[in-house]
mmCIF file of N, CA and C in Angstrom:
data_model
loop_
_atom_site.group_PDB
_atom_site.id
_atom_site.type_symbol
_atom_site.label_atom_id
_atom_site.label_comp_id
_atom_site.label_asym_id
_atom_site.label_seq_id
_atom_site.Cartn_x
_atom_site.Cartn_y
_atom_site.Cartn_z
ATOM 1 N N GLY L 1 -54.052 -43.670 0.152
ATOM 2 C CA GLY L 1 -53.727 -42.877 1.302
ATOM 3 C C GLY L 1 -52.244 -42.615 1.462
ATOM 4 N N THR L 2 -51.426 -43.046 0.513
ATOM 5 C CA THR L 2 -49.982 -42.862 0.616
ATOM 6 C C THR L 2 -49.496 -41.883 -0.440
ATOM 7 N N VAL L 3 -48.632 -40.966 -0.037
ATOM 8 C CA VAL L 3 -47.995 -40.056 -0.984
ATOM 9 C C VAL L 3 -46.563 -40.530 -1.178
ATOM 10 N N VAL L 4 -46.182 -40.736 -2.431
ATOM 11 C CA VAL L 4 -44.838 -41.188 -2.769
ATOM 12 C C VAL L 4 -44.222 -40.139 -3.683
ATOM 13 N N THR L 5 -42.980 -39.771 -3.421
ATOM 14 C CA THR L 5 -42.318 -38.759 -4.248
ATOM 15 C C THR L 5 -41.147 -39.365 -4.998
ATOM 16 N N GLY L 6 -40.745 -38.671 -6.042
ATOM 17 C CA GLY L 6 -39.589 -39.083 -6.819
ATOM 18 C C GLY L 6 -38.948 -37.856 -7.433
ATOM 19 N N THR L 7 -37.725 -37.994 -7.877
ATOM 20 C CA THR L 7 -37.017 -36.916 -8.545
ATOM 21 C C THR L 7 -36.224 -37.510 -9.691
ATOM 22 N N ASN L 8 -35.944 -36.695 -10.693
ATOM 23 C CA ASN L 8 -35.131 -37.170 -11.807
ATOM 24 C C ASN L 8 -33.746 -37.557 -11.308
ATOM 25 N N ILE L 9 -33.227 -38.650 -11.833
ATOM 26 C CA ILE L 9 -31.853 -39.072 -11.574
ATOM 27 C C ILE L 9 -31.137 -38.936 -12.919
ATOM 28 N N GLU L 10 -30.381 -37.873 -13.050
ATOM 29 C CA GLU L 10 -29.719 -37.580 -14.324
ATOM 30 C C GLU L 10 -28.468 -38.429 -14.480
ATOM 31 N N ASN L 11 -28.079 -38.666 -15.735
ATOM 32 C CA ASN L 11 -26.896 -39.434 -16.045
ATOM 33 C C ASN L 11 -26.303 -38.875 -17.329
ATOM 34 N N ALA L 12 -24.982 -38.840 -17.427
ATOM 35 C CA ALA L 12 -24.333 -38.324 -18.630
ATOM 36 C C ALA L 12 -24.762 -39.109 -19.865
ATOM 37 N N SER L 13 -25.062 -40.380 -19.693
ATOM 38 C CA SER L 13 -25.616 -41.195 -20.771
ATOM 39 C C SER L 13 -27.139 -41.101 -20.639
ATOM 40 N N TYR L 14 -27.754 -40.263 -21.453
ATOM 41 C CA TYR L 14 -29.173 -39.953 -21.286
ATOM 42 C C TYR L 14 -30.065 -41.180 -21.139
ATOM 43 N N GLY L 15 -29.755 -42.254 -21.841
ATOM 44 C CA GLY L 15 -30.576 -43.455 -21.756
ATOM 45 C C GLY L 15 -30.573 -44.103 -20.386
ATOM 46 N N LEU L 16 -29.607 -43.770 -19.556
ATOM 47 C CA LEU L 16 -29.530 -44.331 -18.212
ATOM 48 C C LEU L 16 -30.176 -43.438 -17.164
ATOM 49 N N ALA L 17 -30.640 -42.268 -17.550
ATOM 50 C CA ALA L 17 -31.316 -41.372 -16.613
ATOM 51 C C ALA L 17 -32.661 -41.983 -16.216
ATOM 52 N N LEU L 18 -33.147 -41.603 -15.039
ATOM 53 C CA LEU L 18 -34.450 -42.063 -14.564
ATOM 54 C C LEU L 18 -35.337 -40.857 -14.315
ATOM 55 N N CYS L 19 -36.538 -40.900 -14.849
ATOM 56 C CA CYS L 19 -37.498 -39.823 -14.619
ATOM 57 C C CYS L 19 -38.087 -39.952 -13.214
ATOM 58 N N ALA L 20 -38.569 -38.846 -12.694
ATOM 59 C CA ALA L 20 -39.141 -38.821 -11.351
ATOM 60 C C ALA L 20 -40.314 -39.787 -11.207
ATOM 61 N N GLU L 21 -41.124 -39.907 -12.248
ATOM 62 C CA GLU L 21 -42.277 -40.798 -12.182
ATOM 63 C C GLU L 21 -41.829 -42.243 -11.975
ATOM 64 N N THR L 22 -40.799 -42.663 -12.708
ATOM 65 C CA THR L 22 -40.289 -44.025 -12.588
ATOM 66 C C THR L 22 -39.678 -44.253 -11.215
ATOM 67 N N VAL L 23 -38.954 -43.260 -10.698
ATOM 68 C CA VAL L 23 -38.371 -43.361 -9.363
ATOM 69 C C VAL L 23 -39.479 -43.504 -8.314
ATOM 70 N N ALA L 24 -40.546 -42.728 -8.446
ATOM 71 C CA ALA L 24 -41.657 -42.804 -7.483
ATOM 72 C C ALA L 24 -42.353 -44.158 -7.549
ATOM 73 N N VAL L 25 -42.559 -44.695 -8.749
ATOM 74 C CA VAL L 25 -43.182 -46.011 -8.886
ATOM 75 C C VAL L 25 -42.294 -47.073 -8.247
ATOM 76 N N ALA L 26 -40.987 -47.014 -8.493
ATOM 77 C CA ALA L 26 -40.069 -47.980 -7.884
ATOM 78 C C ALA L 26 -40.099 -47.862 -6.360
ATOM 79 N N GLN L 27 -40.143 -46.644 -5.859
ATOM 80 C CA GLN L 27 -40.211 -46.415 -4.408
ATOM 81 C C GLN L 27 -41.496 -47.006 -3.829
ATOM 82 N N ALA L 28 -42.608 -46.776 -4.514
ATOM 83 C CA ALA L 28 -43.891 -47.309 -4.045
ATOM 84 C C ALA L 28 -43.864 -48.832 -4.015
ATOM 85 N N MET L 29 -43.401 -49.436 -5.094
ATOM 86 C CA MET L 29 -43.395 -50.891 -5.169
ATOM 87 C C MET L 29 -42.427 -51.493 -4.157
ATOM 88 N N ALA L 30 -41.291 -50.844 -3.937
ATOM 89 C CA ALA L 30 -40.331 -51.328 -2.936
ATOM 90 C C ALA L 30 -40.908 -51.236 -1.528
ATOM 91 N N SER L 31 -41.852 -50.318 -1.331
ATOM 92 C CA SER L 31 -42.505 -50.150 -0.025
ATOM 93 C C SER L 31 -43.741 -51.028 0.110
ATOM 94 N N GLY L 32 -44.036 -51.813 -0.920
ATOM 95 C CA GLY L 32 -45.184 -52.712 -0.864
ATOM 96 C C GLY L 32 -46.481 -52.109 -1.365
ATOM 97 N N VAL L 33 -46.431 -50.887 -1.914
ATOM 98 C CA VAL L 33 -47.638 -50.250 -2.454
ATOM 99 C C VAL L 33 -47.793 -50.701 -3.901
ATOM 100 N N ARG L 34 -48.874 -51.423 -4.167
ATOM 101 C CA ARG L 34 -49.112 -51.928 -5.515
ATOM 102 C C ARG L 34 -50.540 -51.581 -5.909
ATOM 103 N N GLY L 35 -50.699 -50.895 -7.020
ATOM 104 C CA GLY L 35 -52.034 -50.507 -7.468
ATOM 105 C C GLY L 35 -52.568 -49.348 -6.643
ATOM 106 N N GLY L 36 -53.820 -48.988 -6.911
ATOM 107 C CA GLY L 36 -54.451 -47.907 -6.182
ATOM 108 C C GLY L 36 -53.975 -46.522 -6.569
ATOM 109 N N LEU L 37 -53.319 -46.412 -7.714
ATOM 110 C CA LEU L 37 -52.804 -45.113 -8.149
ATOM 111 C C LEU L 37 -53.970 -44.180 -8.462
ATOM 112 N N GLU L 38 -54.031 -43.058 -7.749
ATOM 113 C CA GLU L 38 -55.134 -42.115 -7.914
ATOM 114 C C GLU L 38 -54.740 -40.856 -8.663
ATOM 115 N N ALA L 39 -53.539 -40.345 -8.397
ATOM 116 C CA ALA L 39 -53.119 -39.082 -9.026
ATOM 117 C C ALA L 39 -51.600 -39.015 -9.085
ATOM 118 N N VAL L 40 -51.111 -38.293 -10.074
ATOM 119 C CA VAL L 40 -49.682 -38.054 -10.251
ATOM 120 C C VAL L 40 -49.514 -36.581 -10.580
ATOM 121 N N ALA L 41 -48.601 -35.912 -9.904
ATOM 122 C CA ALA L 41 -48.278 -34.517 -10.220
ATOM 123 C C ALA L 41 -46.905 -34.491 -10.869
ATOM 124 N N VAL L 42 -46.814 -33.847 -12.028
ATOM 125 C CA VAL L 42 -45.559 -33.758 -12.769
ATOM 126 C C VAL L 42 -45.197 -32.288 -12.905
ATOM 127 N N THR L 43 -44.026 -31.923 -12.422
ATOM 128 C CA THR L 43 -43.574 -30.536 -12.511
ATOM 129 C C THR L 43 -42.191 -30.497 -13.136
ATOM 130 N N GLY L 44 -41.840 -29.353 -13.644
ATOM 131 C CA GLY L 44 -40.518 -29.172 -14.230
ATOM 132 C C GLY L 44 -40.184 -27.695 -14.309
ATOM 133 N N PRO L 45 -38.977 -27.388 -14.707
ATOM 134 C CA PRO L 45 -38.521 -25.987 -14.745
ATOM 135 C C PRO L 45 -38.923 -25.277 -16.031
ATOM 136 N N VAL L 46 -40.188 -25.420 -16.427
ATOM 137 C CA VAL L 46 -40.657 -24.807 -17.672
ATOM 138 C C VAL L 46 -41.947 -24.043 -17.424
ATOM 139 N N ALA L 47 -42.258 -23.118 -18.306
ATOM 140 C CA ALA L 47 -43.465 -22.303 -18.154
ATOM 141 C C ALA L 47 -44.731 -23.099 -18.482
ATOM 142 N N GLU L 48 -44.667 -23.923 -19.509
ATOM 143 C CA GLU L 48 -45.833 -24.696 -19.939
ATOM 144 C C GLU L 48 -46.024 -25.925 -19.047
ATOM 145 N N PRO L 49 -47.266 -26.383 -18.877
ATOM 146 C CA PRO L 49 -47.498 -27.621 -18.135
ATOM 147 C C PRO L 49 -46.718 -28.771 -18.783
ATOM 148 N N ILE L 50 -46.135 -29.613 -17.968
ATOM 149 C CA ILE L 50 -45.298 -30.707 -18.462
ATOM 150 C C ILE L 50 -46.011 -32.034 -18.258
ATOM 151 N N THR L 51 -45.927 -32.906 -19.242
ATOM 152 C CA THR L 51 -46.551 -34.229 -19.156
ATOM 153 C C THR L 51 -45.473 -35.294 -19.002
ATOM 154 N N PRO L 52 -45.853 -36.479 -18.518
ATOM 155 C CA PRO L 52 -44.883 -37.573 -18.432
ATOM 156 C C PRO L 52 -44.418 -37.985 -19.834
ATOM 157 N N CYS L 53 -43.179 -38.429 -19.922
ATOM 158 C CA CYS L 53 -42.671 -38.934 -21.201
ATOM 159 C C CYS L 53 -43.357 -40.263 -21.518
ATOM 160 N N GLY L 54 -43.152 -40.786 -22.702
ATOM 161 C CA GLY L 54 -43.788 -42.034 -23.117
ATOM 162 C C GLY L 54 -43.440 -43.209 -22.226
ATOM 163 N N ARG L 55 -42.184 -43.329 -21.846
ATOM 164 C CA ARG L 55 -41.753 -44.428 -20.972
ATOM 165 C C ARG L 55 -42.486 -44.353 -19.643
ATOM 166 N N CYS L 56 -42.579 -43.160 -19.083
ATOM 167 C CA CYS L 56 -43.259 -42.996 -17.792
ATOM 168 C C CYS L 56 -44.754 -43.237 -17.910
ATOM 169 N N ARG L 57 -45.340 -42.870 -19.028
ATOM 170 C CA ARG L 57 -46.764 -43.157 -19.233
ATOM 171 C C ARG L 57 -47.003 -44.659 -19.157
ATOM 172 N N GLN L 58 -46.109 -45.434 -19.773
ATOM 173 C CA GLN L 58 -46.236 -46.895 -19.743
ATOM 174 C C GLN L 58 -46.061 -47.424 -18.326
ATOM 175 N N VAL L 59 -45.051 -46.955 -17.607
ATOM 176 C CA VAL L 59 -44.797 -47.401 -16.233
ATOM 177 C C VAL L 59 -45.997 -47.064 -15.345
ATOM 178 N N LEU L 60 -46.515 -45.844 -15.456
ATOM 179 C CA LEU L 60 -47.678 -45.437 -14.662
ATOM 180 C C LEU L 60 -48.908 -46.268 -15.025
ATOM 181 N N SER L 61 -49.068 -46.550 -16.309
ATOM 182 C CA SER L 61 -50.210 -47.330 -16.763
ATOM 183 C C SER L 61 -50.204 -48.726 -16.163
ATOM 184 N N GLU L 62 -49.035 -49.358 -16.132
ATOM 185 C CA GLU L 62 -48.988 -50.709 -15.572
ATOM 186 C C GLU L 62 -49.270 -50.707 -14.073
ATOM 187 N N LEU L 63 -48.805 -49.690 -13.356
ATOM 188 C CA LEU L 63 -49.124 -49.591 -11.933
ATOM 189 C C LEU L 63 -50.620 -49.354 -11.742
ATOM 190 N N ALA L 64 -51.195 -48.481 -12.546
ATOM 191 C CA ALA L 64 -52.632 -48.204 -12.454
ATOM 192 C C ALA L 64 -53.452 -49.451 -12.766
ATOM 193 N N GLN L 65 -53.010 -50.241 -13.759
ATOM 194 C CA GLN L 65 -53.739 -51.447 -14.133
ATOM 195 C C GLN L 65 -53.782 -52.463 -12.991
ATOM 196 N N LEU L 66 -52.763 -52.473 -12.150
ATOM 197 C CA LEU L 66 -52.759 -53.396 -11.005
ATOM 198 C C LEU L 66 -53.950 -53.150 -10.083
ATOM 199 N N GLY L 67 -54.385 -51.887 -9.990
ATOM 200 C CA GLY L 67 -55.509 -51.553 -9.124
ATOM 201 C C GLY L 67 -56.772 -51.188 -9.873
ATOM 202 N N GLY L 68 -56.738 -51.301 -11.212
ATOM 203 C CA GLY L 68 -57.922 -50.978 -12.014
ATOM 204 C C GLY L 68 -58.305 -49.508 -11.959
ATOM 205 N N THR L 69 -57.314 -48.613 -11.869
ATOM 206 C CA THR L 69 -57.598 -47.183 -11.783
ATOM 207 C C THR L 69 -57.220 -46.456 -13.068
ATOM 208 N N ASN L 70 -57.735 -45.263 -13.204
ATOM 209 C CA ASN L 70 -57.413 -44.362 -14.308
ATOM 210 C C ASN L 70 -57.047 -43.016 -13.669
ATOM 211 N N PRO L 71 -55.817 -42.901 -13.161
ATOM 212 C CA PRO L 71 -55.455 -41.732 -12.362
ATOM 213 C C PRO L 71 -55.462 -40.430 -13.147
ATOM 214 N N VAL L 72 -55.695 -39.355 -12.416
ATOM 215 C CA VAL L 72 -55.567 -38.028 -13.004
ATOM 216 C C VAL L 72 -54.086 -37.655 -12.955
ATOM 217 N N ILE L 73 -53.608 -37.077 -14.047
ATOM 218 C CA ILE L 73 -52.234 -36.605 -14.116
ATOM 219 C C ILE L 73 -52.291 -35.078 -14.053
ATOM 220 N N LEU L 74 -51.681 -34.514 -13.031
ATOM 221 C CA LEU L 74 -51.633 -33.063 -12.871
ATOM 222 C C LEU L 74 -50.356 -32.579 -13.548
ATOM 223 N N CYS L 75 -50.505 -31.933 -14.687
ATOM 224 C CA CYS L 75 -49.382 -31.428 -15.468
ATOM 225 C C CYS L 75 -49.186 -29.972 -15.072
ATOM 226 N N VAL L 76 -48.122 -29.705 -14.334
ATOM 227 C CA VAL L 76 -47.931 -28.416 -13.689
ATOM 228 C C VAL L 76 -46.952 -27.555 -14.471
ATOM 229 N N GLY L 77 -47.378 -26.320 -14.744
ATOM 230 C CA GLY L 77 -46.521 -25.305 -15.340
ATOM 231 C C GLY L 77 -46.457 -24.110 -14.413
ATOM 232 N N ALA L 78 -45.734 -23.099 -14.816
ATOM 233 C CA ALA L 78 -45.567 -21.920 -13.965
ATOM 234 C C ALA L 78 -46.897 -21.219 -13.689
ATOM 235 N N ASP L 79 -47.776 -21.174 -14.680
ATOM 236 C CA ASP L 79 -49.023 -20.424 -14.539
ATOM 237 C C ASP L 79 -50.283 -21.261 -14.740
ATOM 238 N N GLU L 80 -50.126 -22.551 -14.942
ATOM 239 C CA GLU L 80 -51.285 -23.375 -15.287
ATOM 240 C C GLU L 80 -51.069 -24.806 -14.810
ATOM 241 N N VAL L 81 -52.163 -25.444 -14.404
ATOM 242 C CA VAL L 81 -52.156 -26.863 -14.089
ATOM 243 C C VAL L 81 -53.221 -27.518 -14.960
ATOM 244 N N ARG L 82 -52.801 -28.485 -15.771
ATOM 245 C CA ARG L 82 -53.743 -29.241 -16.595
ATOM 246 C C ARG L 82 -54.019 -30.573 -15.921
ATOM 247 N N ARG L 83 -55.303 -30.948 -15.891
ATOM 248 C CA ARG L 83 -55.715 -32.228 -15.315
ATOM 249 C C ARG L 83 -56.110 -33.131 -16.480
ATOM 250 N N ILE L 84 -55.356 -34.222 -16.642
ATOM 251 C CA ILE L 84 -55.586 -35.138 -17.761
ATOM 252 C C ILE L 84 -55.600 -36.562 -17.214
ATOM 253 N N ARG L 85 -56.557 -37.358 -17.628
ATOM 254 C CA ARG L 85 -56.580 -38.766 -17.216
ATOM 255 C C ARG L 85 -55.482 -39.529 -17.957
ATOM 256 N N LEU L 86 -54.896 -40.498 -17.277
ATOM 257 C CA LEU L 86 -53.824 -41.283 -17.881
ATOM 258 C C LEU L 86 -54.287 -41.934 -19.184
ATOM 259 N N SER L 87 -55.520 -42.364 -19.236
ATOM 260 C CA SER L 87 -56.035 -43.003 -20.455
ATOM 261 C C SER L 87 -56.065 -42.038 -21.638
ATOM 262 N N GLU L 88 -56.124 -40.738 -21.366
ATOM 263 C CA GLU L 88 -56.061 -39.747 -22.445
ATOM 264 C C GLU L 88 -54.623 -39.572 -22.934
ATOM 265 N N LEU L 89 -53.660 -39.689 -22.028
ATOM 266 C CA LEU L 89 -52.252 -39.563 -22.400
ATOM 267 C C LEU L 89 -51.735 -40.824 -23.078
ATOM 268 N N LEU L 90 -52.309 -41.979 -22.726
ATOM 269 C CA LEU L 90 -51.857 -43.251 -23.285
ATOM 270 C C LEU L 90 -53.075 -44.098 -23.647
ATOM 271 N N PRO L 91 -53.773 -43.705 -24.732
ATOM 272 C CA PRO L 91 -54.958 -44.478 -25.130
ATOM 273 C C PRO L 91 -54.545 -45.862 -25.652
ATOM 274 N N HIS L 92 -55.410 -46.826 -25.459
ATOM 275 C CA HIS L 92 -55.168 -48.199 -25.934
ATOM 276 C C HIS L 92 -53.848 -48.749 -25.376
ATOM 277 N N ALA L 93 -53.646 -48.551 -24.091
ATOM 278 C CA ALA L 93 -52.384 -48.927 -23.451
ATOM 279 C C ALA L 93 -52.114 -50.425 -23.538
ATOM 280 N N PHE L 94 -50.866 -50.752 -23.709
ATOM 281 C CA PHE L 94 -50.372 -52.128 -23.679
ATOM 282 C C PHE L 94 -50.079 -52.487 -22.232
ATOM 283 N N GLY L 95 -50.457 -53.648 -21.803
ATOM 284 C CA GLY L 95 -50.196 -54.054 -20.427
ATOM 285 C C GLY L 95 -50.123 -55.552 -20.299
ATOM 286 N N PRO L 96 -50.058 -56.046 -19.059
ATOM 287 C CA PRO L 96 -49.952 -57.493 -18.843
ATOM 288 C C PRO L 96 -51.036 -58.302 -19.529
ATOM 289 N N ALA L 97 -52.253 -57.779 -19.599
ATOM 290 C CA ALA L 97 -53.346 -58.506 -20.255
ATOM 291 C C ALA L 97 -53.095 -58.657 -21.748
ATOM 292 N N SER L 98 -52.261 -57.823 -22.321
ATOM 293 C CA SER L 98 -51.950 -57.873 -23.755
ATOM 294 C C SER L 98 -51.021 -59.045 -24.087
ATOM 295 N N LEU L 99 -50.424 -59.655 -23.073
ATOM 296 C CA LEU L 99 -49.453 -60.713 -23.303
ATOM 297 C C LEU L 99 -50.090 -62.084 -23.465
ATOM 298 N N SER L 100 -51.364 -62.227 -23.125
ATOM 299 C CA SER L 100 -51.977 -63.555 -23.199
ATOM 300 C C SER L 100 -52.455 -63.883 -24.589
#
């Protein structure tokens, strides 16, 4: 029942930049929202639908695993929205259960 937003935090050193998905997850967790991830919308300044990067797929996967969900990822482009389950974007995901 909670909507959390994020935006890219750019940095001249690309490795220090933060994607919007990671910012939103950090915001949710800082607010006490853990698990229950149902959907994520990803948009960008491009014509084609955009998907989360690999790092963000992992971050989203670990949040989803906390609540046992498989959220839909809405990949938004100028003329099209693709609906893809996170498990399709990151099959055989590594997570906390993989550490035991």
